[in-house]
Coordinates of C-alpha atoms and ligand atoms in Angstrom, one line a residue:
M1 CA -33.5 -12.1 -5.3
P2 CA -36.9 -11.6 -3.5
G3 CA -36.9 -10.8 0.2
K4 CA -36.5 -8.0 2.5
T5 CA -33.7 -5.7 3.8
L6 CA -34.0 -4.2 7.2
V7 CA -32.0 -1.1 8.3
L8 CA -31.6 -0.3 12.0
A9 CA -31.7 3.5 12.6
E10 CA -30.0 4.7 15.7
H11 CA -31.1 8.0 17.3
R12 CA -29.9 10.3 20.0
A13 CA -31.7 13.3 21.5
G14 CA -34.6 13.0 19.1
K15 CA -32.4 12.9 15.9
I16 CA -31.5 10.1 13.7
K17 CA -27.7 9.7 13.6
S18 CA -26.1 10.6 10.2
I19 CA -24.5 7.2 10.0
S20 CA -28.0 5.7 10.0
W21 CA -29.1 8.0 7.2
E22 CA -26.1 6.7 5.3
A23 CA -27.2 3.1 6.0
I24 CA -30.8 3.9 4.9
G25 CA -29.6 5.5 1.6
F26 CA -27.3 2.6 0.9
G27 CA -30.0 0.1 1.9
Q28 CA -32.4 1.7 -0.5
K29 CA -30.0 1.3 -3.4
L30 CA -29.1 -2.3 -2.5
A31 CA -32.7 -3.3 -1.9
E32 CA -33.6 -1.9 -5.3
R33 CA -30.8 -3.8 -7.1
L34 CA -31.8 -7.0 -5.3
N35 CA -35.5 -6.3 -5.9
Q36 CA -36.2 -6.4 -2.2
E37 CA -38.5 -4.5 0.1
L38 CA -36.8 -2.2 2.6
K39 CA -37.9 -1.4 6.1
V40 CA -36.4 0.8 8.7
V41 CA -36.3 -0.4 12.4
L42 CA -36.5 2.1 15.2
I43 CA -36.2 1.2 18.9
G44 CA -37.0 3.6 21.8
K45 CA -39.4 5.1 24.2
A46 CA -41.3 8.1 22.8
I47 CA -40.3 7.7 19.1
G48 CA -43.7 8.3 17.4
D49 CA -42.8 11.6 15.9
L50 CA -39.3 10.5 14.9
A51 CA -40.7 7.4 13.2
E52 CA -43.1 9.6 11.2
E53 CA -40.2 11.9 10.2
V54 CA -38.1 9.0 9.1
S55 CA -40.9 7.5 7.1
R56 CA -41.7 10.8 5.5
R57 CA -38.1 11.5 4.5
C58 CA -37.3 8.1 3.0
G59 CA -40.8 7.1 2.0
Q60 CA -40.3 3.6 3.5
E61 CA -42.1 1.5 6.1
V62 CA -40.7 2.1 9.6
L63 CA -41.1 -0.6 12.2
T64 CA -41.2 0.9 15.7
L65 CA -40.5 -1.0 18.8
V66 CA -41.7 1.2 21.6
N67 CA -40.8 0.2 25.2
D68 CA -40.3 2.2 28.3
H69 CA -37.2 0.3 29.1
C70 CA -35.7 1.3 25.8
E71 CA -35.3 5.0 26.5
T72 CA -31.6 4.3 26.6
Y73 CA -29.6 1.5 24.9
T74 CA -28.8 -1.7 26.6
P75 CA -27.2 -4.7 24.7
E76 CA -29.6 -7.2 26.3
A77 CA -32.8 -5.3 25.2
Y78 CA -31.5 -4.7 21.7
C79 CA -30.4 -8.3 21.2
H80 CA -33.8 -9.5 22.5
I81 CA -35.8 -7.2 20.4
L82 CA -33.8 -7.4 17.2
S83 CA -33.6 -11.2 17.3
Q84 CA -37.4 -11.3 17.5
V85 CA -37.7 -8.8 14.7
A86 CA -35.3 -10.9 12.6
Q87 CA -37.4 -14.0 13.3
Q88 CA -40.7 -12.3 12.5
E89 CA -39.6 -10.3 9.4
T90 CA -37.2 -12.9 8.1
P91 CA -35.0 -10.4 6.2
F92 CA -32.3 -11.3 3.8
L93 CA -30.0 -8.5 5.0
F94 CA -30.0 -6.6 8.3
L95 CA -28.0 -3.4 7.9
M96 CA -26.8 -0.9 10.5
G97 CA -24.2 1.8 11.0
H98 CA -20.8 0.6 12.4
T99 CA -21.3 2.4 15.7
Y100 CA -20.2 1.7 19.2
Q101 CA -23.6 0.2 19.9
A102 CA -23.5 -2.0 16.8
I103 CA -20.0 -3.2 17.8
D104 CA -21.5 -4.0 21.2
F105 CA -24.6 -5.9 20.3
A106 CA -24.4 -7.1 16.7
P107 CA -21.9 -10.0 17.2
K108 CA -24.0 -11.2 20.2
L109 CA -27.2 -10.9 18.1
A110 CA -25.8 -12.8 15.1
T111 CA -24.4 -15.5 17.4
R112 CA -27.7 -15.9 19.2
L113 CA -29.4 -16.5 15.8
G114 CA -26.5 -18.6 14.5
R115 CA -25.9 -16.2 11.7
G116 CA -22.9 -14.3 10.3
F117 CA -21.9 -10.7 11.0
I118 CA -19.9 -8.7 8.5
P119 CA -18.6 -5.6 10.3
N120 CA -17.5 -2.1 9.0
C121 CA -18.2 -2.6 5.3
V122 CA -17.3 0.1 2.8
D123 CA -18.8 -1.3 -0.4
C124 CA -21.0 -4.0 -1.8
Q125 CA -20.6 -5.8 -5.2
I126 CA -23.4 -7.7 -6.8
D127 CA -22.5 -10.2 -9.5
A128 CA -25.5 -12.2 -10.8
D129 CA -27.0 -13.6 -7.6
R130 CA -23.8 -13.2 -5.6
V131 CA -23.6 -10.4 -3.0
V132 CA -20.1 -9.6 -1.8
F133 CA -19.4 -7.0 0.9
V134 CA -16.1 -5.2 1.0
R135 CA -14.3 -4.3 4.2
Q136 CA -10.9 -2.8 4.8
V137 CA -8.2 -4.4 6.9
F138 CA -4.6 -3.5 7.9
N139 CA -5.4 0.2 8.3
G140 CA -7.1 0.4 4.9
K141 CA -4.2 -1.2 3.0
I142 CA -6.2 -4.3 1.9
N143 CA -9.8 -4.6 0.7
L144 CA -11.3 -7.8 1.9
Q145 CA -14.2 -9.3 -0.1
V146 CA -16.6 -11.2 2.1
G147 CA -19.3 -13.4 0.5
L148 CA -22.5 -14.6 2.2
K149 CA -22.6 -18.1 3.5
G150 CA -25.2 -20.0 5.4
E151 CA -28.8 -19.0 6.0
P152 CA -30.0 -15.4 6.1
P153 CA -30.4 -13.0 7.7
Y154 CA -26.9 -11.6 7.2
F155 CA -26.0 -8.9 9.7
V156 CA -23.9 -6.1 8.1
S157 CA -22.5 -2.9 9.6
L158 CA -21.4 0.0 7.4
Q159 CA -18.4 2.2 8.0
Q160 CA -19.2 5.8 8.9
G161 CA -18.8 8.0 5.8
A162 CA -18.5 5.1 3.4
F163 CA -22.0 6.0 2.0
N164 CA -23.7 9.3 1.6
A165 CA -26.4 10.4 3.9
Y166 CA -27.6 13.0 1.3
E167 CA -28.4 10.2 -1.1
V168 CA -31.5 9.0 0.8
Q169 CA -34.3 8.9 -1.7
S170 CA -38.0 9.6 -1.1
R171 CA -39.8 6.4 -2.0
Q172 CA -43.6 6.0 -2.3
S173 CA -44.5 3.8 0.7
P174 CA -44.3 5.8 3.9
R175 CA -45.9 4.0 6.8
V176 CA -45.2 3.5 10.5
V177 CA -46.0 0.1 11.9
N178 CA -45.8 -0.5 15.7
L179 CA -44.5 -3.9 16.8
T180 CA -44.9 -5.1 20.4
I181 CA -42.1 -7.2 21.8
P182 CA -42.3 -7.5 25.6
L183 CA -39.0 -7.6 27.4
P184 CA -38.6 -10.5 29.9
D185 CA -37.1 -9.8 33.3
E186 CA -33.7 -11.4 32.5
V187 CA -33.3 -8.8 29.8
L188 CA -33.8 -5.9 32.2
K189 CA -30.9 -6.6 34.4
R190 CA -29.0 -3.5 33.4
K191 CA -30.2 0.1 33.9
V192 CA -28.5 3.2 32.5
L193 CA -28.4 5.9 35.2
E194 CA -26.8 8.7 33.3
I195 CA -25.2 9.4 29.9
F196 CA -22.1 11.5 29.8
Q197 CA -21.2 13.4 26.7
A198 CA -17.5 12.7 25.9
A199 CA -15.4 15.9 25.8
Q200 CA -15.4 16.9 22.2
G201 CA -13.2 19.1 20.1
K202 CA -14.5 22.4 18.7
V203 CA -15.4 20.6 15.5
D204 CA -17.5 17.5 14.8
L205 CA -16.2 16.7 11.4
S206 CA -18.6 13.9 10.7
Q207 CA -21.5 16.4 10.8
A208 CA -19.8 19.3 8.9
E209 CA -21.3 20.3 5.6
I210 CA -18.2 22.0 4.4
I211 CA -14.6 21.0 5.2
I212 CA -11.5 22.8 4.2
A213 CA -8.6 20.4 4.6
G214 CA -4.9 21.2 4.4
G215 CA -1.9 18.9 3.9
R216 CA 1.9 19.0 4.0
G217 CA 1.8 21.3 0.9
L218 CA 1.0 24.2 3.3
G219 CA 4.6 23.9 4.5
S220 CA 4.3 25.0 8.2
K221 CA 2.0 25.7 11.1
E222 CA 2.2 29.4 10.4
K223 CA 1.2 29.1 6.8
F224 CA -1.6 26.7 7.7
Q225 CA -3.4 29.8 8.9
L226 CA -4.6 30.2 5.3
I227 CA -6.7 27.1 5.7
L228 CA -8.2 28.4 8.9
D229 CA -8.9 31.7 7.2
L230 CA -10.7 30.1 4.3
A231 CA -12.7 27.9 6.7
E232 CA -13.7 30.9 8.7
A233 CA -14.7 32.9 5.6
L234 CA -16.9 30.0 4.4
G235 CA -18.2 29.0 7.8
A236 CA -16.6 25.6 7.3
A237 CA -14.8 23.0 9.5
V238 CA -11.1 22.4 9.3
G239 CA -9.6 19.0 8.3
A240 CA -6.1 17.8 7.8
S241 CA -3.9 15.0 6.5
R242 CA -1.8 13.0 8.8
P243 CA 1.5 14.9 8.4
V244 CA -0.3 18.1 9.6
T245 CA -1.5 16.5 12.9
D246 CA 1.7 14.5 13.3
G247 CA 3.6 17.7 13.0
G248 CA 1.5 19.4 15.6
W249 CA 0.1 22.0 13.3
L250 CA -3.4 20.9 14.3
P251 CA -4.8 18.6 17.0
K252 CA -5.3 15.0 16.1
E253 CA -9.1 15.3 16.1
H254 CA -8.8 17.1 12.8
Q255 CA -7.1 14.2 11.0
I256 CA -9.1 12.7 8.1
G257 CA -8.3 9.2 6.8
S258 CA -7.9 5.6 7.7
S259 CA -6.4 6.4 11.1
G260 CA -8.5 9.6 11.5
Q261 CA -12.1 10.5 10.9
T262 CA -14.2 9.5 7.9
V263 CA -16.3 12.4 6.6
T264 CA -18.9 13.0 3.9
P265 CA -19.5 16.7 3.7
K266 CA -21.4 18.4 0.9
L267 CA -18.1 20.2 -0.1
Y268 CA -14.6 19.1 0.7
I269 CA -11.7 21.4 -0.4
A270 CA -8.3 19.6 -0.3
C271 CA -5.4 22.0 -0.3
G272 CA -1.8 20.7 -0.7
I273 CA -2.9 17.1 -0.1
S274 CA -1.4 14.5 -2.4
G275 CA -4.3 12.0 -2.1
A276 CA -2.6 9.0 -0.5
I277 CA -5.1 6.1 -0.2
Q278 CA -5.0 6.4 3.6
H279 CA -6.4 10.0 3.2
L280 CA -8.8 9.2 0.4
V281 CA -10.7 6.5 2.3
G282 CA -11.7 9.1 4.8
M283 CA -13.1 11.7 2.4
M284 CA -13.8 10.2 -1.0
N285 CA -17.5 9.9 -0.5
S286 CA -17.9 13.7 0.0
S287 CA -20.6 15.0 -2.3
C288 CA -18.3 17.5 -4.1
I289 CA -14.5 17.4 -3.9
V290 CA -12.3 20.3 -4.9
A291 CA -8.6 19.7 -5.0
I292 CA -5.8 22.4 -5.1
N293 CA -2.4 21.0 -5.8
K294 CA 0.6 22.2 -7.8
D295 CA 1.3 18.7 -9.1
P296 CA -1.1 17.9 -12.0
N297 CA -0.4 14.2 -11.4
A298 CA -1.3 14.2 -7.7
P299 CA -3.7 11.3 -7.0
I300 CA -6.1 13.6 -5.2
F301 CA -7.3 14.7 -8.7
S302 CA -8.6 11.2 -9.4
V303 CA -11.4 11.7 -6.8
A304 CA -11.9 15.4 -7.4
D305 CA -15.0 16.9 -9.1
Y306 CA -13.1 20.1 -9.6
G307 CA -9.3 20.5 -9.7
I308 CA -7.1 23.6 -9.5
V309 CA -3.5 22.9 -10.6
G310 CA -1.7 25.7 -8.8
D311 CA 0.1 27.0 -5.8
V312 CA -2.0 27.1 -2.6
F313 CA -0.3 30.3 -1.6
K314 CA -1.6 32.0 -4.7
V315 CA -5.0 30.3 -4.9
L316 CA -6.1 30.4 -1.3
P317 CA -5.8 34.2 -0.7
V318 CA -8.0 34.7 -3.8
L319 CA -10.6 32.2 -2.5
I320 CA -10.6 33.8 0.9
E321 CA -11.3 37.2 -0.6
L322 CA -14.1 35.8 -2.8
A323 CA -15.6 33.9 0.1
K324 CA -15.6 37.1 2.2
E325 CA -17.2 39.1 -0.6
I326 CA -20.0 36.5 -1.1
R327 CA -20.8 36.3 2.6
K328 CA -20.9 40.0 3.1
Ligands
FAD401 C1 -0.9 3.0 8.7 C2 -1.1 4.4 8.1 C3 -2.2 5.1 8.4 C4 -2.3 6.4 7.8 N1 -3.4 7.2 8.1 C5 -3.5 8.4 7.5 C6 -4.7 9.2 7.7 O1 -5.6 8.8 8.5 N2 -4.8 10.3 7.1 C7 -3.9 10.8 6.2 O2 -4.0 11.9 5.7 N3 -2.7 10.1 6.0 C8 -2.5 8.9 6.7 N4 -1.4 8.2 6.5 C9 -0.3 8.9 5.7 C10 -0.5 8.8 4.2 O3 0.1 7.6 3.7 C11 0.2 10.0 3.5 O4 1.6 10.0 3.9 C12 -0.4 11.3 3.9 O5 -1.8 11.3 3.7 C13 0.2 12.4 3.0 O6 -0.2 13.7 3.5 P1 -0.2 14.9 2.5 O7 -0.9 14.6 1.3 O8 -0.5 16.1 3.3 O9 1.4 15.0 2.2 P2 2.2 14.7 0.9 O10 1.9 13.3 0.4 O11 3.6 15.1 1.2 O12 1.6 15.7 -0.2 C14 1.7 17.1 -0.2 C15 1.1 17.6 -1.5 O13 1.1 19.0 -1.5 C16 1.4 19.4 -2.8 N5 2.0 20.7 -2.7 C17 3.2 21.1 -2.1 N6 3.4 22.4 -2.1 C18 2.3 22.9 -2.7 C19 1.9 24.2 -3.0 N7 2.6 25.3 -2.7 N8 0.7 24.4 -3.6 C20 -0.1 23.3 -3.9 N9 0.2 22.1 -3.6 C21 1.4 21.9 -3.0 C22 2.4 18.4 -3.4 O14 2.3 18.4 -4.8 C23 1.8 17.1 -2.7 O15 0.9 16.5 -3.6 C24 -1.3 6.9 7.0 C25 -0.2 6.1 6.7 C26 -0.1 4.9 7.2 C27 1.1 4.0 6.9

């Protein structure tokens, strides 16, 4: 299926968001399977260095749209610029992370071009020439398969954590190409005066490289301290299944799963977590999963790279001591 795949990369404070790296990595694999060219699209003000960095890391062509009015995001400017890019580049797919920005501008952009938008996808299946995206509905209980209909481009946003940011490959065609798309006055009707950082918890789980997660198997808030101790010994973030946050053992911001956060750390250690589907959807794309559970038939073992069938109260103290030894 010849053609082109574009991936929009979002950035903040001079850094590409991890969800955009996930989209680039997924886009590379998809474009390869579809035998398509992949280009990354970057919008902003002083983004020359960032574009070079992206191009070097993924070895792909980066299209930059530099405009003084794009120092901060506005839906009007993004819609205008991206609709022009879509018309000039005529991609087959236009991928992006499912971020607040994408939720804001992508439906408007797709509607403006009379095209479809498939939001918050977690997978893609290719059968002969048929491309089908998968998105979850009803809190992750049902997987919906969405086929492509009508003329391309098809706009698709990807769920945070559904794909792995560490799987971005270094291809052989790094290049930065500057496109000039002037913004007409009617697009400049909104001006961002200030950006407030939302109050955040101590831990940003989406960026954590190691997460130690505990479940109901820990038994109580007091015993959950073992999870905190292992996390501290490994310099890791702390995650939890829903019963833990429902029970007030940890604040809600630590919950991982369909009604919590989606994470893709390099290492995820699940302790006393059964592996209900609502939990798995939030962590199953971690690079390496270690599960500790006393039940050998616990579903968590089906996604684990390493499994320890055992009692967390026996295994965790040993791991904590080992971690302390190693980090001495
Ligand atoms: C709409 C909806 C949304 C939901 N969203 C989420 C979500 O975002 N995140 C989430 O996690 N859940 C979510 N849930 C809940 C989910 O269905 C499960 O109930 C939950 O994940 C189970 O948590 P758990 O694995 O900690 O507990 P359990 O299922 O009770 O499992 C405890 C596990 O600990 C093991 N265990 C017990 N004692 C020990 C021991 N001493 N040593 C080792 N292992 C031991 C047991 O063998 C068992 O496997 C949601 C449910 C619904 C209906």
